Coordinates of C-alpha atoms in Angstrom, one line a residue:
X83 CA 0.8 -14.5 -21.0
X84 CA 0.5 -16.0 -17.4
X85 CA 1.3 -13.7 -14.5
X86 CA 4.7 -14.3 -12.9
X87 CA 2.2 -13.2 -9.6
X88 CA 1.6 -16.6 -9.0
X89 CA 4.8 -18.4 -8.6
X90 CA 3.7 -16.7 -5.0
X91 CA 1.0 -19.6 -5.1
X92 CA 2.8 -22.1 -6.4
X93 CA 6.1 -21.6 -3.9
X94 CA 3.4 -21.2 -0.6
X95 CA 2.0 -24.7 -1.0
X96 CA 5.5 -26.1 -2.6
X97 CA 5.6 -25.0 1.3
X98 CA 8.7 -22.0 0.4
X99 CA 8.0 -19.3 2.8
X100 CA 8.0 -17.2 -0.3
X101 CA 6.0 -13.9 -0.3
X102 CA 6.2 -10.3 -1.7
X103 CA 5.4 -7.2 0.1
X104 CA 3.4 -4.6 -1.8
X105 CA 4.3 -1.2 -2.1
X106 CA 1.6 0.9 -1.6
X107 CA 1.5 4.3 -2.3
X108 CA 2.3 7.2 -4.7
X109 CA 5.0 8.9 -3.3
X110 CA 7.9 9.4 -4.7
X111 CA 10.2 8.8 -2.9
X112 CA 8.9 5.6 -1.8
X113 CA 9.0 4.8 -4.6
X114 CA 12.1 4.9 -5.7
X115 CA 13.0 3.8 -2.5
X116 CA 11.4 0.1 -3.6
X117 CA 12.6 -0.1 -7.3
X118 CA 16.5 0.9 -6.4
X119 CA 16.0 -1.7 -3.2
X120 CA 14.7 -3.6 -6.2
X121 CA 17.5 -3.5 -8.2
X122 CA 20.1 -3.7 -5.0
X123 CA 18.0 -7.4 -4.3
X124 CA 18.0 -9.0 -7.9
X125 CA 14.3 -8.2 -6.8
X126 CA 11.0 -8.4 -8.1
X127 CA 8.6 -5.0 -6.9
X128 CA 4.9 -4.4 -6.8
X129 CA 3.4 -0.9 -6.1
X130 CA 0.2 -0.4 -5.4
X131 CA -2.3 2.0 -6.1
X132 CA -5.4 3.1 -4.3
X133 CA -8.8 4.1 -5.9
X134 CA -8.6 7.6 -3.4
X135 CA -5.0 8.2 -5.2
X136 CA -5.2 7.1 -9.2
X137 CA -9.1 6.6 -10.3
X138 CA -10.5 7.8 -13.5
X139 CA -11.1 11.6 -12.7
X140 CA -7.3 11.7 -11.2
X141 CA -8.0 10.9 -7.9
X142 CA -6.0 13.0 -5.1
X143 CA -3.4 12.5 -6.9
X144 CA -3.8 13.8 -10.5
X145 CA -3.1 10.8 -12.0
X146 CA -5.9 8.8 -14.0
X147 CA -4.1 5.2 -13.2
X148 CA -2.0 5.4 -16.9
X149 CA -0.6 7.9 -16.1
X150 CA 0.5 6.4 -12.5
X151 CA 1.9 3.6 -14.7
X152 CA 4.2 6.1 -16.6
X153 CA 4.9 7.9 -13.7
X154 CA 6.0 4.6 -12.3
X155 CA 7.9 3.9 -15.2
X156 CA 9.8 6.7 -15.5
X157 CA 11.2 6.7 -12.2
X158 CA 12.2 2.8 -13.0
X159 CA 14.1 4.3 -16.0
X160 CA 15.6 6.8 -14.2
X161 CA 17.1 3.6 -12.0
X162 CA 17.6 1.4 -13.9
X163 CA 15.5 -1.1 -12.8
X164 CA 14.3 -4.1 -15.2
X165 CA 10.6 -3.5 -15.8
X166 CA 10.0 -7.2 -16.1
X167 CA 10.5 -7.1 -13.0
X168 CA 7.4 -4.7 -12.0
X169 CA 4.4 -5.0 -11.1
X170 CA 0.9 -2.4 -10.7
X171 CA -1.7 -3.3 -8.6
X172 CA -4.9 -1.9 -8.5
X173 CA -6.1 -2.2 -4.8
X174 CA -9.8 -1.0 -3.3
X175 CA -11.0 -1.3 -6.2
X176 CA -15.1 -1.1 -6.5
X177 CA -17.4 1.8 -4.8
X178 CA -15.2 2.9 -2.4
X179 CA -14.9 6.9 -3.4
X180 CA -18.4 6.5 -5.2
X181 CA -20.9 4.7 -2.0
X182 CA -22.6 8.3 -1.9
X183 CA -24.1 6.9 -4.9
X184 CA -26.7 4.4 -5.4
X185 CA -26.1 0.6 -6.3
X186 CA -26.4 1.1 -11.0
X187 CA -25.2 4.4 -10.4
X188 CA -22.0 3.4 -8.1
X189 CA -21.1 0.3 -10.0
X190 CA -21.2 1.7 -13.2
X191 CA -18.0 4.3 -11.6
X192 CA -16.5 0.8 -10.6
X193 CA -16.8 -0.6 -13.7
X194 CA -15.3 2.5 -15.4
X195 CA -12.2 2.4 -12.0
X196 CA -11.9 -1.7 -13.0
X197 CA -11.7 -1.2 -17.0
X198 CA -9.1 2.3 -16.6
X199 CA -6.5 0.0 -14.8
X200 CA -6.8 -3.0 -16.6
X201 CA -6.7 -1.1 -19.7
X202 CA -3.7 0.9 -18.9
X203 CA -1.7 -3.0 -18.0
X204 CA -2.4 -2.5 -14.0
X205 CA -1.9 -6.7 -13.4
X206 CA -2.8 -7.6 -10.1
X207 CA -6.8 -5.9 -9.6
X208 CA -8.4 -6.2 -5.6
X209 CA -11.9 -6.5 -6.2
X210 CA -12.9 -4.5 -3.7
X211 CA -16.5 -4.4 -2.9
X212 CA -17.3 -4.8 0.6
X213 CA -19.0 -0.8 1.9
X214 CA -21.7 -0.6 1.0
X215 CA -23.6 1.4 -0.9
X216 CA -26.6 4.9 -0.3
X217 CA -29.7 2.2 -1.1
X218 CA -27.4 -0.3 1.1
X219 CA -29.6 -0.9 4.1
X220 CA -27.2 1.2 7.4
X221 CA -28.4 -1.5 9.8
X222 CA -27.7 -5.0 7.8
X223 CA -24.6 -6.4 7.5
X224 CA -24.2 -7.0 3.8
X225 CA -23.8 -9.9 3.0
X226 CA -21.4 -12.2 1.2
X227 CA -23.4 -12.8 -1.5
X228 CA -24.6 -9.3 -2.3
X229 CA -20.5 -8.5 -1.6
X230 CA -19.3 -11.1 -4.4
X231 CA -22.2 -10.7 -6.4
X232 CA -20.2 -7.2 -7.4
X233 CA -17.2 -8.3 -7.5
X234 CA -18.1 -10.3 -10.3
X235 CA -19.9 -8.0 -12.2
X236 CA -16.3 -6.1 -11.8
X237 CA -14.6 -9.2 -12.9
X238 CA -16.4 -9.0 -15.7
X239 CA -15.5 -6.0 -17.1
X240 CA -11.4 -6.7 -16.0
X241 CA -11.8 -10.0 -18.5
X242 CA -12.8 -8.3 -21.2
X243 CA -10.5 -5.7 -21.3
X244 CA -8.0 -7.6 -20.9
X245 CA -9.4 -9.1 -24.3
X246 CA -9.6 -5.8 -25.9
X247 CA -5.8 -4.5 -24.3
X248 CA -4.7 -8.1 -26.6
X249 CA -6.1 -5.9 -29.8
X250 CA -2.5 -3.4 -29.1
X251 CA -0.6 -6.0 -27.3
X252 CA -0.6 -9.4 -27.7
X253 CA 2.7 -9.9 -24.8
X254 CA -0.1 -8.0 -21.7
X255 CA 0.4 -9.6 -18.5
X256 CA -3.4 -11.5 -17.4
X257 CA -4.2 -9.6 -14.7
X258 CA -4.9 -12.2 -11.4
X259 CA -7.7 -11.1 -8.8
X260 CA -7.3 -10.3 -5.0
X261 CA -10.6 -11.4 -3.2
X262 CA -12.2 -11.1 0.0
X263 CA -15.0 -8.8 2.2
X264 CA -13.4 -8.7 5.4
X265 CA -11.0 -5.5 4.2
X266 CA -10.0 -3.2 6.6
X267 CA -10.7 0.8 6.0
X268 CA -8.3 1.6 4.0
X269 CA -5.6 4.7 5.2
X270 CA -6.4 3.5 8.3
X271 CA -8.9 2.8 11.8
X272 CA -11.5 6.2 12.5
X273 CA -12.2 7.8 15.6
X274 CA -9.6 6.5 17.2
X275 CA -10.7 3.0 17.2
X276 CA -8.8 0.6 19.7
X277 CA -6.2 -1.6 17.3
X278 CA -6.8 -3.8 20.0
X279 CA -9.6 -4.9 19.4
X280 CA -8.9 -6.1 15.9
X281 CA -10.3 -9.7 16.2
X282 CA -8.5 -12.6 13.6
X283 CA -11.2 -13.5 10.5
X284 CA -13.0 -17.6 11.8
X285 CA -11.9 -20.0 9.4
X286 CA -15.5 -20.8 8.2
X287 CA -16.2 -17.0 7.5
X288 CA -12.9 -17.4 5.3
X289 CA -14.0 -20.1 4.4
X290 CA -17.8 -19.1 2.8
X291 CA -16.4 -16.4 2.0
X292 CA -14.4 -18.3 -0.9
X293 CA -17.3 -20.1 -2.1
X294 CA -19.3 -17.7 -2.6
X295 CA -16.8 -16.3 -4.2
X296 CA -16.5 -18.6 -6.5
X297 CA -20.1 -19.3 -6.7
X298 CA -20.6 -15.8 -8.1
X299 CA -17.6 -16.3 -10.7
X300 CA -19.2 -19.4 -12.3
X301 CA -23.0 -18.7 -11.9
X302 CA -21.9 -16.2 -14.7
X303 CA -19.1 -17.4 -16.7
X304 CA -16.6 -16.4 -14.8
X305 CA -14.7 -19.9 -14.8
X306 CA -11.1 -18.6 -16.4
X307 CA -11.5 -15.2 -14.4
X308 CA -11.6 -17.7 -10.4
X309 CA -8.3 -19.8 -12.0
X310 CA -6.8 -16.0 -11.9
X311 CA -7.9 -15.9 -8.7
X312 CA -4.7 -16.2 -6.7
X313 CA -4.9 -14.2 -2.9
X314 CA -8.0 -13.9 -0.9
X315 CA -8.2 -10.6 2.0
X316 CA -8.3 -11.7 6.2
X317 CA -7.8 -10.6 8.8
X318 CA -4.9 -12.4 10.8
X319 CA -5.3 -9.7 14.1
X320 CA -2.6 -7.1 12.9
X321 CA -3.7 -3.2 12.7
X322 CA -1.6 0.3 13.3
X323 CA -2.4 2.4 16.0
X324 CA -1.3 6.4 17.0
X325 CA 1.6 5.0 18.4
X326 CA 2.4 1.3 18.3
X327 CA 0.5 -1.7 16.2
X328 CA -0.8 -5.1 17.6
X329 CA 1.4 -6.6 16.4
X330 CA 0.8 -10.9 14.5
X331 CA 0.2 -13.1 17.1
X332 CA 0.5 -16.4 15.0
X333 CA -0.9 -18.7 18.1
X334 CA -4.6 -16.4 17.9
X335 CA -4.4 -17.4 14.2
X336 CA -3.6 -20.8 13.1
X337 CA -6.8 -22.3 12.7
X338 CA -7.6 -19.3 10.5
X339 CA -3.5 -20.3 8.3
X340 CA -4.2 -23.8 9.2
X341 CA -7.7 -23.3 6.7
X342 CA -5.0 -21.6 3.7
X343 CA -3.9 -25.6 3.7
X344 CA -7.2 -26.8 1.9
X345 CA -6.7 -24.2 -1.4
X346 CA -4.3 -25.2 -4.0
X347 CA -4.4 -22.1 -5.7
X348 CA -5.4 -19.1 -2.9
X349 CA -2.7 -17.7 -0.7
X350 CA -3.8 -14.4 2.1
X351 CA -3.1 -11.1 1.8
X352 CA -2.8 -9.3 4.4
X353 CA -4.2 -5.4 5.0
X354 CA -2.2 -3.2 7.5
X355 CA 1.3 -5.4 7.9
X356 CA 2.4 -1.7 8.3
X357 CA 5.2 -0.8 11.8
X358 CA 5.2 -5.2 12.1
X359 CA 8.7 -6.3 12.9
X360 CA 11.0 -8.1 10.9
X361 CA 10.2 -11.2 12.8
X362 CA 6.4 -11.0 12.7
X363 CA 6.1 -10.4 9.1
X364 CA 8.3 -13.4 8.4
X365 CA 6.0 -15.3 10.8
X366 CA 2.9 -14.2 7.9
X367 CA 4.9 -15.4 5.2
X368 CA 5.3 -18.1 6.7
X369 CA 1.9 -18.9 7.7
X370 CA 0.4 -18.0 4.4
X371 CA -0.2 -14.5 4.0
X372 CA 2.1 -14.3 1.9
X373 CA 0.7 -10.9 0.1
X374 CA 2.1 -8.1 2.7
X375 CA 0.5 -5.0 2.5
X376 CA 2.8 -1.5 3.2
X377 CA 1.4 1.9 2.5
X378 CA 1.3 4.5 6.0
X379 CA 5.3 2.3 7.2
X380 CA 6.7 3.7 3.9
X381 CA 5.2 7.5 4.2
X382 CA 6.0 8.0 7.8
X383 CA 9.8 6.9 7.2
X384 CA 10.3 9.4 5.0
X385 CA 8.1 11.9 6.7
X386 CA 10.8 10.7 9.7
X387 CA 13.5 11.5 7.5
X388 CA 12.2 14.9 6.1
X389 CA 11.9 16.2 10.5
X390 CA 15.5 15.4 10.5
X391 CA 16.7 16.7 8.0
X392 CA 14.7 20.2 8.9
X393 CA 15.8 20.0 12.3
X394 CA 19.5 19.8 10.6
X395 CA 17.9 22.8 9.1
X396 CA 17.3 24.5 11.4
X397 CA 20.0 24.2 13.7
X398 CA 22.2 25.6 10.3
X399 CA 19.4 28.5 9.3
X400 CA 16.9 29.1 12.4
X401 CA 14.7 31.8 11.1
X402 CA 15.6 31.2 7.7
X403 CA 14.9 28.3 6.9
X404 CA 12.1 26.2 4.9
X405 CA 9.8 26.1 8.4
X406 CA 9.1 23.2 6.2
X407 CA 7.7 21.2 10.0
X408 CA 6.0 24.3 10.5
X409 CA 4.1 24.4 6.6
X410 CA 3.1 20.8 6.4
X411 CA 1.2 21.6 10.1
X412 CA -0.5 25.0 9.0
X413 CA -1.8 23.0 5.6
X414 CA -2.9 20.2 8.0
X415 CA -5.5 22.7 9.8
X416 CA -5.9 24.7 6.6
X417 CA -7.4 21.2 6.0
X418 CA -8.3 19.1 8.2
X419 CA -10.8 16.7 6.2
X420 CA -8.0 14.2 6.2
X421 CA -7.1 13.6 9.4
X422 CA -10.1 14.4 11.9
X423 CA -11.5 12.0 11.3
X424 CA -8.7 9.7 11.8
X425 CA -7.6 11.6 15.4
X426 CA -9.1 12.4 18.5
X427 CA -8.3 14.1 21.8
X428 CA -6.8 17.3 23.6
X429 CA -6.3 19.8 21.6
X430 CA -2.5 19.3 21.9
X431 CA -2.9 15.5 21.4
X432 CA -4.4 16.4 18.2
X433 CA -1.4 18.3 17.6
X434 CA 1.2 15.4 17.6
X435 CA -0.7 13.1 16.5
X436 CA -0.9 15.3 13.4
X437 CA 3.3 15.0 12.9
X438 CA 4.2 11.6 14.5
X439 CA 1.0 9.6 14.2
X440 CA 1.6 6.4 12.8
X441 CA -1.1 6.1 10.8
X442 CA 0.7 9.1 8.7
X443 CA -1.6 11.3 7.4
X444 CA 0.3 13.6 6.2
X445 CA 1.3 12.1 3.6
X446 CA -2.4 13.3 2.1
X447 CA -0.6 16.3 2.4
X448 CA 3.1 16.2 1.2
X449 CA 1.8 17.0 -2.8
X450 CA 0.3 20.4 -1.8
X451 CA 2.5 23.4 -3.7
X452 CA 3.4 24.9 -0.1
X453 CA 4.7 22.4 2.0
X454 CA 6.3 21.3 -1.5
X455 CA 8.1 23.8 -2.1
X456 CA 9.1 24.2 1.7
X457 CA 10.7 20.9 1.0
X458 CA 12.1 21.7 -2.6
X459 CA 13.3 25.1 -0.1
X460 CA 15.0 23.0 2.9
X461 CA 16.2 20.7 0.1
X462 CA 18.2 22.6 -1.5
X463 CA 19.7 24.0 1.9
X464 CA 21.3 21.5 2.0
X465 CA 22.4 20.2 -0.9
X466 CA 26.0 20.6 -0.4
X467 CA 25.5 17.0 2.9
X468 CA 24.4 17.6 6.0
X469 CA 27.5 19.0 8.0
X470 CA 28.3 15.3 9.8
X471 CA 28.4 16.1 13.7
X472 CA 24.5 17.2 12.6
X473 CA 23.3 13.7 10.2
X474 CA 24.8 11.7 13.2
X475 CA 22.8 13.6 15.6
X476 CA 19.6 13.4 13.9
X477 CA 20.6 10.0 11.5
X478 CA 22.6 8.1 13.1
X479 CA 22.8 5.4 10.2
X480 CA 23.1 7.3 7.4
X481 CA 25.7 9.4 9.1
X482 CA 27.2 5.4 8.7
X483 CA 26.6 4.8 5.4
X484 CA 27.8 8.0 4.5
X485 CA 31.3 7.8 6.1
X486 CA 31.7 4.2 4.9
X487 CA 31.4 5.8 1.7
X488 CA 28.1 3.4 1.4
X489 CA 25.8 6.7 0.4
X490 CA 26.4 9.8 -0.6
X491 CA 25.8 12.7 1.9
X492 CA 23.1 13.9 -0.1
X493 CA 19.8 15.1 1.5
X494 CA 17.4 13.3 -1.6
X495 CA 19.0 10.0 -1.2
X496 CA 19.3 10.4 2.7
X497 CA 15.6 10.3 2.3
X498 CA 15.2 7.5 0.5
X499 CA 17.6 5.5 2.0
X500 CA 15.5 6.0 5.4
X501 CA 12.5 4.0 3.2
X502 CA 14.9 1.6 2.1
X503 CA 15.3 0.8 6.0
X504 CA 12.0 -0.3 6.2
X505 CA 11.6 -2.0 2.6
X506 CA 14.2 -4.1 4.0
X507 CA 12.8 -5.5 6.8
X508 CA 10.0 -6.5 4.3
X509 CA 12.5 -8.3 1.6
X510 CA 13.9 -9.8 5.4
X511 CA 10.6 -11.8 6.0
X512 CA 9.0 -12.1 1.7
X513 CA 12.7 -13.9 0.0
X514 CA 10.6 -11.9 -2.4
X515 CA 14.3 -12.5 -4.7
X516 CA 13.5 -16.3 -5.3
X517 CA 9.9 -15.5 -7.5
X518 CA 12.4 -15.1 -10.3

């Protein structure tokens, strides 16, 4: 069964500024928001899990790909979302979490990773072999040829796995692939790297990468797989910072975006589109960056909502409240591994970043037992509704919707609706309801 995501390419090549945003998150509130807005918009929804979130060992979420699929589909059923319009993707599938191993071991693990995703029915596969493994020369740039060779190796596993899947599920949708070696670091910049130094991919580099991948696929008998490559990751010049982002400047990307017009079956995929304005997001789609990845921007919105509720709860309950924000920060200090490479500065500056950085490393700590318990305690304290005067103070957009009877004054409804405010920016940009 042909993958409906190919309609993105068709629309773009017909000159229509239609794309899709990719919700890169394993957070329940975020996924609920994406599905709810998809239902309201009569649109499709693309949800992706990264290799470090879900892998054959469970990743940091504790979910294998099949578990993640079941998790998302259960939420879709609860919301009443049409699952024929739900697409699941695997992001950064390759040696990302196995890079400390030599190539033979890292690629064996990567093959099993890809197999698990395709066997579970994920239909958008980002093959990412751009990172060095243990026996690569640390002082030499990893060549496109090496990246493409490893990518083709994983594509072979994906294709073979799909053939096996058809034996048990004859209606299984064929996966489409995203390739590309110019991939932003999953999770954002490290060590306080200046996002202003982001360089737009050069057209000649994009073309060389694409040609190298095509050659690697076809020399390995993967012509059919190559026909299902619909996108390539490039850097159009966007990246989030702790307190802002490098905004898309179409003038700087004009040559890159002109180059995609030479290809009938390929669109650009843009990572780190978080925190772009809806106008900039629409410009990206108009310029051929038809797949917009967003992750931290959505969990940041969730964190904003949780903190707004925490401030309201503090006004109501004082010391008898959940102390959600304090519990979260305590968990981050106890296990700094998820943020310490990303935040630099004085103790005061780092403390501020732990709470409010746009890179949103808070998201890694939401599943922690003590954080989850504090969140549930806070939600229970506010189950009767947030007093309107406090709701107006801390969540003014949701206050208006509550007053107008659009949404219920329920803490979890408020959280999801606040996330939807961010999703609306992407729906404005992509026009993805036109894909169906």
